[in-house]
PDB file of C-alpha atoms in Angstrom:
ATOM      1  CA  MET D1425     108.865 102.938 117.890  1.00  0.00           C
ATOM      2  CA  ASN D1426     108.966 106.743 118.011  1.00  0.00           C
ATOM      3  CA  LEU D1427     110.468 108.998 115.342  1.00  0.00           C
ATOM      4  CA  SER D1428     113.793 109.410 117.131  1.00  0.00           C
ATOM      5  CA  GLN D1429     114.232 105.658 117.421  1.00  0.00           C
ATOM      6  CA  ALA D1430     113.306 105.188 113.765  1.00  0.00           C
ATOM      7  CA  ALA D1431     115.673 107.945 112.624  1.00  0.00           C
ATOM      8  CA  VAL D1432     118.680 106.272 114.288  1.00  0.00           C
ATOM      9  CA  ALA D1433     118.237 103.324 111.923  1.00  0.00           C
ATOM     10  CA  PHE D1434     119.147 105.615 109.022  1.00  0.00           C
ATOM     11  CA  LEU D1435     122.731 106.258 110.106  1.00  0.00           C
ATOM     12  CA  PRO D1436     124.790 108.236 109.203  1.00  0.00           C
ATOM     13  CA  GLN D1437     121.980 110.587 108.136  1.00  0.00           C
ATOM     14  CA  GLU D1438     119.747 110.289 111.197  1.00  0.00           C
ATOM     15  CA  GLN D1439     119.083 114.031 111.509  1.00  0.00           C
ATOM     16  CA  LEU D1440     117.866 114.216 107.944  1.00  0.00           C
ATOM     17  CA  ALA D1441     115.739 111.121 108.548  1.00  0.00           C
ATOM     18  CA  LEU D1442     114.208 112.768 111.611  1.00  0.00           C
ATOM     19  CA  SER D1443     113.131 115.758 109.508  1.00  0.00           C
ATOM     20  CA  LEU D1444     111.649 113.648 106.685  1.00  0.00           C
ATOM     21  CA  LEU D1445     110.030 110.691 108.433  1.00  0.00           C
ATOM     22  CA  PRO D1446     106.963 112.667 109.592  1.00  0.00           C
ATOM     23  CA  HIS D1447     106.137 113.223 105.908  1.00  0.00           C
ATOM     24  CA  VAL D1448     106.278 109.566 104.931  1.00  0.00           C
ATOM     25  CA  LEU D1449     104.952 107.518 107.843  1.00  0.00           C
ATOM     26  CA  ASP D1450     101.188 107.128 107.638  1.00  0.00           C
ATOM     27  CA  ASP D1451      98.411 104.774 108.705  1.00  0.00           C
ATOM     28  CA  ALA D1452      97.819 103.161 105.311  1.00  0.00           C
ATOM     29  CA  ALA D1453      98.663  99.764 106.857  1.00  0.00           C
ATOM     30  CA  ASP D1454     100.577  98.694 103.770  1.00  0.00           C
ATOM     31  CA  GLY D1455     103.224  96.264 104.973  1.00  0.00           C
ATOM     32  CA  SER D1456     104.944  96.279 101.588  1.00  0.00           C
ATOM     33  CA  HIS D1457     105.583 100.043 101.709  1.00  0.00           C
ATOM     34  CA  ASP D1458     106.214 100.735 105.374  1.00  0.00           C
ATOM     35  CA  LEU D1459     109.165 101.708 107.562  1.00  0.00           C
ATOM     36  CA  SER D1460     110.673  98.245 107.099  1.00  0.00           C
ATOM     37  CA  HIS D1461     110.643  98.738 103.317  1.00  0.00           C
ATOM     38  CA  LEU D1462     112.336 102.140 103.668  1.00  0.00           C
ATOM     39  CA  LEU D1463     115.034 100.637 105.891  1.00  0.00           C
ATOM     40  CA  ARG D1464     115.703  97.798 103.463  1.00  0.00           C
ATOM     41  CA  VAL D1465     115.924 100.167 100.503  1.00  0.00           C
ATOM     42  CA  TRP D1466     118.246 102.436 102.499  1.00  0.00           C
ATOM     43  CA  ASN D1467     120.498  99.525 103.399  1.00  0.00           C
ATOM     44  CA  ASN D1468     120.590  98.520  99.729  1.00  0.00           C
ATOM     45  CA  ALA D1469     121.380 102.095  98.718  1.00  0.00           C
ATOM     46  CA  ARG D1470     124.211 102.376 101.248  1.00  0.00           C
ATOM     47  CA  ARG D1471     125.785  99.149 100.000  1.00  0.00           C
ATOM     48  CA  LEU D1472     125.578 100.376  96.421  1.00  0.00           C
ATOM     49  CA  GLN D1473     126.928 103.809  97.372  1.00  0.00           C
ATOM     50  CA  GLN D1474     129.984 102.212  98.973  1.00  0.00           C
ATOM     51  CA  GLU D1475     130.806 100.624  95.616  1.00  0.00           C
ATOM     52  CA  GLU D1476     129.527 103.233  93.174  1.00  0.00           C
ATOM     53  CA  GLY D1477     129.795 106.580  95.000  1.00  0.00           C
ATOM     54  CA  GLY D1478     127.049 109.194  95.206  1.00  0.00           C
ATOM     55  CA  ASP D1479     125.765 111.755  97.691  1.00  0.00           C
ATOM     56  CA  LEU D1480     124.317 110.091 100.815  1.00  0.00           C
ATOM     57  CA  ARG D1481     122.174 113.125 101.639  1.00  0.00           C
ATOM     58  CA  ILE D1482     120.495 113.074  98.229  1.00  0.00           C
ATOM     59  CA  LEU D1483     120.183 109.298  98.410  1.00  0.00           C
ATOM     60  CA  LEU D1484     118.483 109.229 101.799  1.00  0.00           C
ATOM     61  CA  ALA D1485     116.043 111.989 100.893  1.00  0.00           C
ATOM     62  CA  ALA D1486     115.108 110.143  97.706  1.00  0.00           C
ATOM     63  CA  VAL D1487     114.779 106.809  99.498  1.00  0.00           C
ATOM     64  CA  LEU D1488     112.549 108.234 102.217  1.00  0.00           C
ATOM     65  CA  LEU D1489     110.380 110.189  99.782  1.00  0.00           C
ATOM     66  CA  HIS D1490     110.173 107.736  96.887  1.00  0.00           C
ATOM     67  CA  ASP D1491     106.687 106.554  97.907  1.00  0.00           C
ATOM     68  CA  CYS D1492     105.532 109.675  99.762  1.00  0.00           C
ATOM     69  CA  VAL D1493     102.322 109.704  97.686  1.00  0.00           C
ATOM     70  CA  ARG D1494     100.747 106.284  98.043  1.00  0.00           C
ATOM     71  CA  VAL D1495      98.928 104.843  95.039  1.00  0.00           C
ATOM     72  CA  GLU D1496      97.586 101.301  95.267  1.00  0.00           C
ATOM     73  CA  LYS D1497      98.866  98.711  92.790  1.00  0.00           C
ATOM     74  CA  ASP D1498      95.440  98.325  91.207  1.00  0.00           C
ATOM     75  CA  SER D1499      94.792 102.069  90.830  1.00  0.00           C
ATOM     76  CA  PRO D1500      94.518 103.596  87.328  1.00  0.00           C
ATOM     77  CA  LEU D1501      96.938 106.251  88.615  1.00  0.00           C
ATOM     78  CA  ARG D1502      99.655 103.687  89.345  1.00  0.00           C
ATOM     79  CA  ALA D1503     101.898 104.775  86.448  1.00  0.00           C
ATOM     80  CA  GLN D1504     101.798 108.338  87.794  1.00  0.00           C
ATOM     81  CA  ALA D1505     102.699 107.440  91.382  1.00  0.00           C
ATOM     82  CA  SER D1506     106.386 108.350  91.149  1.00  0.00           C
ATOM     83  CA  THR D1507     105.624 111.640  89.394  1.00  0.00           C
ATOM     84  CA  LEU D1508     103.162 112.550  92.132  1.00  0.00           C
ATOM     85  CA  SER D1509     105.735 111.589  94.767  1.00  0.00           C
ATOM     86  CA  ALA D1510     108.410 113.669  93.011  1.00  0.00           C
ATOM     87  CA  GLN D1511     106.141 116.706  93.043  1.00  0.00           C
ATOM     88  CA  ARG D1512     105.377 116.205  96.715  1.00  0.00           C
ATOM     89  CA  ALA D1513     109.085 115.666  97.479  1.00  0.00           C
ATOM     90  CA  ARG D1514     109.915 119.071  95.974  1.00  0.00           C
ATOM     91  CA  GLU D1515     107.252 120.707  98.160  1.00  0.00           C
ATOM     92  CA  ILE D1516     108.571 119.026 101.304  1.00  0.00           C
ATOM     93  CA  LEU D1517     112.207 119.877 100.623  1.00  0.00           C
ATOM     94  CA  ASP D1518     111.377 123.448  99.665  1.00  0.00           C
ATOM     95  CA  ALA D1519     109.572 123.891 102.989  1.00  0.00           C
ATOM     96  CA  LEU D1520     112.675 122.534 104.760  1.00  0.00           C
ATOM     97  CA  GLY D1521     114.915 125.108 103.047  1.00  0.00           C
ATOM     98  CA  TRP D1522     116.654 122.892 100.494  1.00  0.00           C
ATOM     99  CA  THR D1523     118.114 124.552  97.411  1.00  0.00           C
ATOM    100  CA  ALA D1524     116.155 124.152  94.193  1.00  0.00           C
ATOM    101  CA  GLN D1525     119.073 122.283  92.637  1.00  0.00           C
ATOM    102  CA  ASP D1526     119.261 119.678  95.405  1.00  0.00           C
ATOM    103  CA  ALA D1527     115.481 119.329  95.548  1.00  0.00           C
ATOM    104  CA  ASP D1528     115.487 118.687  91.795  1.00  0.00           C
ATOM    105  CA  ARG D1529     118.161 115.990  92.211  1.00  0.00           C
ATOM    106  CA  VAL D1530     116.017 114.245  94.802  1.00  0.00           C
ATOM    107  CA  ALA D1531     112.845 114.653  92.746  1.00  0.00           C
ATOM    108  CA  HIS D1532     114.476 113.120  89.684  1.00  0.00           C
ATOM    109  CA  ALA D1533     115.601 110.091  91.681  1.00  0.00           C
ATOM    110  CA  VAL D1534     112.093 109.728  93.115  1.00  0.00           C
ATOM    111  CA  GLN D1535     110.408 109.992  89.727  1.00  0.00           C
ATOM    112  CA  ALA D1536     112.824 107.618  87.982  1.00  0.00           C
ATOM    113  CA  HIS D1537     112.691 104.840  90.578  1.00  0.00           C
ATOM    114  CA  SER D1538     109.378 103.425  89.384  1.00  0.00           C
ATOM    115  CA  TYR D1539     109.139 100.450  87.023  1.00  0.00           C
ATOM    116  CA  SER D1540     105.716 101.648  85.858  1.00  0.00           C
ATOM    117  CA  ALA D1541     106.923 105.152  84.995  1.00  0.00           C
ATOM    118  CA  GLN D1542     109.578 103.857  82.556  1.00  0.00           C
ATOM    119  CA  ILE D1543     111.872 106.862  83.138  1.00  0.00           C
ATOM    120  CA  THR D1544     115.600 106.383  82.583  1.00  0.00           C
ATOM    121  CA  PRO D1545     117.617 107.646  85.584  1.00  0.00           C
ATOM    122  CA  GLN D1546     120.182 110.254  84.574  1.00  0.00           C
ATOM    123  CA  SER D1547     122.163 110.776  87.783  1.00  0.00           C
ATOM    124  CA  LEU D1548     124.191 108.299  89.804  1.00  0.00           C
ATOM    125  CA  GLU D1549     121.898 108.823  92.786  1.00  0.00           C
ATOM    126  CA  ALA D1550     118.817 108.105  90.668  1.00  0.00           C
ATOM    127  CA  LYS D1551     120.422 104.914  89.357  1.00  0.00           C
ATOM    128  CA  ILE D1552     121.230 103.774  92.885  1.00  0.00           C
ATOM    129  CA  VAL D1553     117.737 104.501  94.210  1.00  0.00           C
ATOM    130  CA  GLN D1554     116.137 102.631  91.310  1.00  0.00           C
ATOM    131  CA  ASP D1555     118.417  99.637  91.874  1.00  0.00           C
ATOM    132  CA  ALA D1556     117.956  99.724  95.659  1.00  0.00           C
ATOM    133  CA  ASP D1557     114.173  99.743  95.364  1.00  0.00           C
ATOM    134  CA  ARG D1558     114.125  96.979  92.747  1.00  0.00           C
ATOM    135  CA  LEU D1559     116.351  94.794  94.896  1.00  0.00           C
ATOM    136  CA  ASP D1560     113.567  94.846  97.475  1.00  0.00           C
ATOM    137  CA  ALA D1561     111.127  93.564  94.849  1.00  0.00           C
ATOM    138  CA  ILE D1562     113.055  90.365  94.119  1.00  0.00           C
ATOM    139  CA  GLY D1563     114.587  87.487  96.064  1.00  0.00           C
ATOM    140  CA  ALA D1564     112.970  86.016  99.159  1.00  0.00           C
ATOM    141  CA  ILE D1565     111.630  89.393 100.288  1.00  0.00           C
ATOM    142  CA  GLY D1566     110.250  90.018  96.811  1.00  0.00           C
ATOM    143  CA  VAL D1567     108.344  86.726  96.975  1.00  0.00           C
ATOM    144  CA  ALA D1568     106.885  87.658 100.357  1.00  0.00           C
ATOM    145  CA  ARG D1569     105.910  91.142  99.176  1.00  0.00           C
ATOM    146  CA  CYS D1570     104.317  89.763  96.017  1.00  0.00           C
ATOM    147  CA  PHE D1571     101.948  87.489  97.902  1.00  0.00           C
ATOM    148  CA  TYR D1572     101.321  90.101 100.588  1.00  0.00           C
ATOM    149  CA  VAL D1573     100.198  92.619  97.960  1.00  0.00           C
ATOM    150  CA  ALA D1574      98.118  89.972  96.199  1.00  0.00           C
ATOM    151  CA  GLY D1575      96.314  89.348  99.479  1.00  0.00           C
ATOM    152  CA  ARG D1576      95.639  93.062  99.964  1.00  0.00           C
ATOM    153  CA  MET D1577      94.295  93.303  96.419  1.00  0.00           C
ATOM    154  CA  GLY D1578      92.140  90.199  96.782  1.00  0.00           C
ATOM    155  CA  SER D1579      94.003  88.276  94.072  1.00  0.00           C
ATOM    156  CA  ALA D1580      94.080  84.491  93.767  1.00  0.00           C
ATOM    157  CA  LEU D1581      97.348  82.594  94.178  1.00  0.00           C
ATOM    158  CA  TYR D1582      97.274  81.282  90.594  1.00  0.00           C
ATOM    159  CA  GLU D1583      94.943  80.373  87.736  1.00  0.00           C
ATOM    160  CA  PRO D1584      93.960  76.787  88.557  1.00  0.00           C
ATOM    161  CA  LEU D1585      93.685  75.332  85.042  1.00  0.00           C
ATOM    162  CA  ASP D1586      96.665  77.063  83.418  1.00  0.00           C
ATOM    163  CA  PRO D1587      98.995  78.364  86.161  1.00  0.00           C
ATOM    164  CA  GLN D1588     101.886  78.998  83.742  1.00  0.00           C
ATOM    165  CA  ALA D1589      99.725  80.868  81.228  1.00  0.00           C
ATOM    166  CA  HIS D1590     100.523  78.585  78.315  1.00  0.00           C
ATOM    167  CA  GLY D1591      97.164  79.267  76.669  1.00  0.00           C
ATOM    168  CA  ARG D1592      96.149  82.630  78.084  1.00  0.00           C
ATOM    169  CA  VAL D1593      97.502  86.112  78.658  1.00  0.00           C
ATOM    170  CA  LEU D1594      99.174  86.910  81.964  1.00  0.00           C
ATOM    171  CA  GLU D1595      96.839  88.625  84.457  1.00  0.00           C
ATOM    172  CA  ASP D1596      98.967  89.628  87.396  1.00  0.00           C
ATOM    173  CA  ARG D1597      96.233  91.713  88.974  1.00  0.00           C
ATOM    174  CA  ARG D1598      94.134  88.548  89.279  1.00  0.00           C
ATOM    175  CA  PHE D1599      96.785  85.918  89.993  1.00  0.00           C
ATOM    176  CA  ALA D1600      99.865  86.358  92.191  1.00  0.00           C
ATOM    177  CA  LEU D1601     101.906  83.755  90.333  1.00  0.00           C
ATOM    178  CA  ASP D1602     101.427  85.666  87.071  1.00  0.00           C
ATOM    179  CA  HIS D1603     103.318  88.605  88.560  1.00  0.00           C
ATOM    180  CA  PHE D1604     106.600  86.691  88.414  1.00  0.00           C
ATOM    181  CA  PRO D1605     106.827  86.297  84.600  1.00  0.00           C
ATOM    182  CA  ALA D1606     104.926  89.549  84.028  1.00  0.00           C
ATOM    183  CA  LYS D1607     107.368  91.698  86.015  1.00  0.00           C
ATOM    184  CA  LEU D1608     109.511  90.297  88.806  1.00  0.00           C
ATOM    185  CA  LEU D1609     111.546  87.843  86.744  1.00  0.00           C
ATOM    186  CA  ARG D1610     112.238  90.597  84.223  1.00  0.00           C
ATOM    187  CA  LEU D1611     113.604  93.163  86.669  1.00  0.00           C
ATOM    188  CA  GLN D1612     117.185  91.876  86.573  1.00  0.00           C
ATOM    189  CA  GLU D1613     117.506  93.024  82.949  1.00  0.00           C
ATOM    190  CA  GLY D1614     117.233  96.696  83.885  1.00  0.00           C
ATOM    191  CA  PHE D1615     119.674  97.253  86.742  1.00  0.00           C
ATOM    192  CA  GLN D1616     121.616 100.481  86.381  1.00  0.00           C
ATOM    193  CA  THR D1617     124.798  99.801  88.382  1.00  0.00           C
ATOM    194  CA  ALA D1618     127.272  96.936  88.256  1.00  0.00           C
ATOM    195  CA  SER D1619     126.951  96.433  92.007  1.00  0.00           C
ATOM    196  CA  GLY D1620     123.176  96.357  91.795  1.00  0.00           C
ATOM    197  CA  ALA D1621     123.249  93.841  88.956  1.00  0.00           C
ATOM    198  CA  ALA D1622     125.530  91.556  90.971  1.00  0.00           C
ATOM    199  CA  MET D1623     123.229  91.670  93.987  1.00  0.00           C
ATOM    200  CA  ALA D1624     120.211  91.137  91.763  1.00  0.00           C
ATOM    201  CA  SER D1625     121.677  88.007  90.202  1.00  0.00           C
ATOM    202  CA  ALA D1626     121.739  86.118  93.495  1.00  0.00           C
ATOM    203  CA  ARG D1627     118.266  87.278  94.488  1.00  0.00           C
ATOM    204  CA  GLN D1628     116.857  86.445  91.075  1.00  0.00           C
ATOM    205  CA  ALA D1629     118.199  82.894  91.347  1.00  0.00           C
ATOM    206  CA  ARG D1630     116.427  82.438  94.692  1.00  0.00           C
ATOM    207  CA  MET D1631     113.186  83.760  93.238  1.00  0.00           C
ATOM    208  CA  ARG D1632     113.364  81.481  90.188  1.00  0.00           C
ATOM    209  CA  ALA D1633     113.971  78.522  92.486  1.00  0.00           C
ATOM    210  CA  PHE D1634     110.853  79.444  94.474  1.00  0.00           C
ATOM    211  CA  VAL D1635     108.706  79.599  91.331  1.00  0.00           C
ATOM    212  CA  GLU D1636     110.043  76.218  90.194  1.00  0.00           C
ATOM    213  CA  ASP D1637     109.307  74.695  93.606  1.00  0.00           C
ATOM    214  CA  PHE D1638     105.831  76.237  93.620  1.00  0.00           C
ATOM    215  CA  LEU D1639     105.024  74.813  90.194  1.00  0.00           C
ATOM    216  CA  GLY D1640     106.521  71.466  91.182  1.00  0.00           C
ATOM    217  CA  GLU D1641     104.118  71.213  94.107  1.00  0.00           C
ATOM    218  CA  LEU D1642     101.193  71.981  91.823  1.00  0.00           C
TER     219      LEU D1642
END
């Protein structure tokens, strides 16, 4: 797929997508943060925007640039990833002639999207981007991404003697199953929009059912 073909998928902002995609598509071979992820987050954001409002131009720029600086999950810099991406987003938008005010709106949404950063989104667009990205971390796709990332990091599926961590601390960098109680099953508590919370509820139920089935098979 070339850039023009990819940009069309980001209707109705395909021209903006065409200008930003060269800055975000790389050869990192991370299937959890690739073009498919950007498309899913964009589709989530558009659905939320239809219910909540917000500026589609700001939303698409923030969606496309929210992971423009890649930091692996097991890196000590992980908590700074969204701040680094926000800084890079400002540089990219400045070079494209965006106003400082609009670039700042995008940068805030980029910085606030991250769970690790623990930054409260202040604008509607930032709330939507955070919700849209977190929706992609839960549900059936969230389960798939969790185990995909665990494989990339060399993690085990679960701790064999105490998979539910009844007598130990959770270690989600070592065991994929630990990541569900450590983070994924807690994400629903923090959704910023009513529409996002409603979508999250259904996805969270599917994810809980998976974990119960997984444990049942053990």
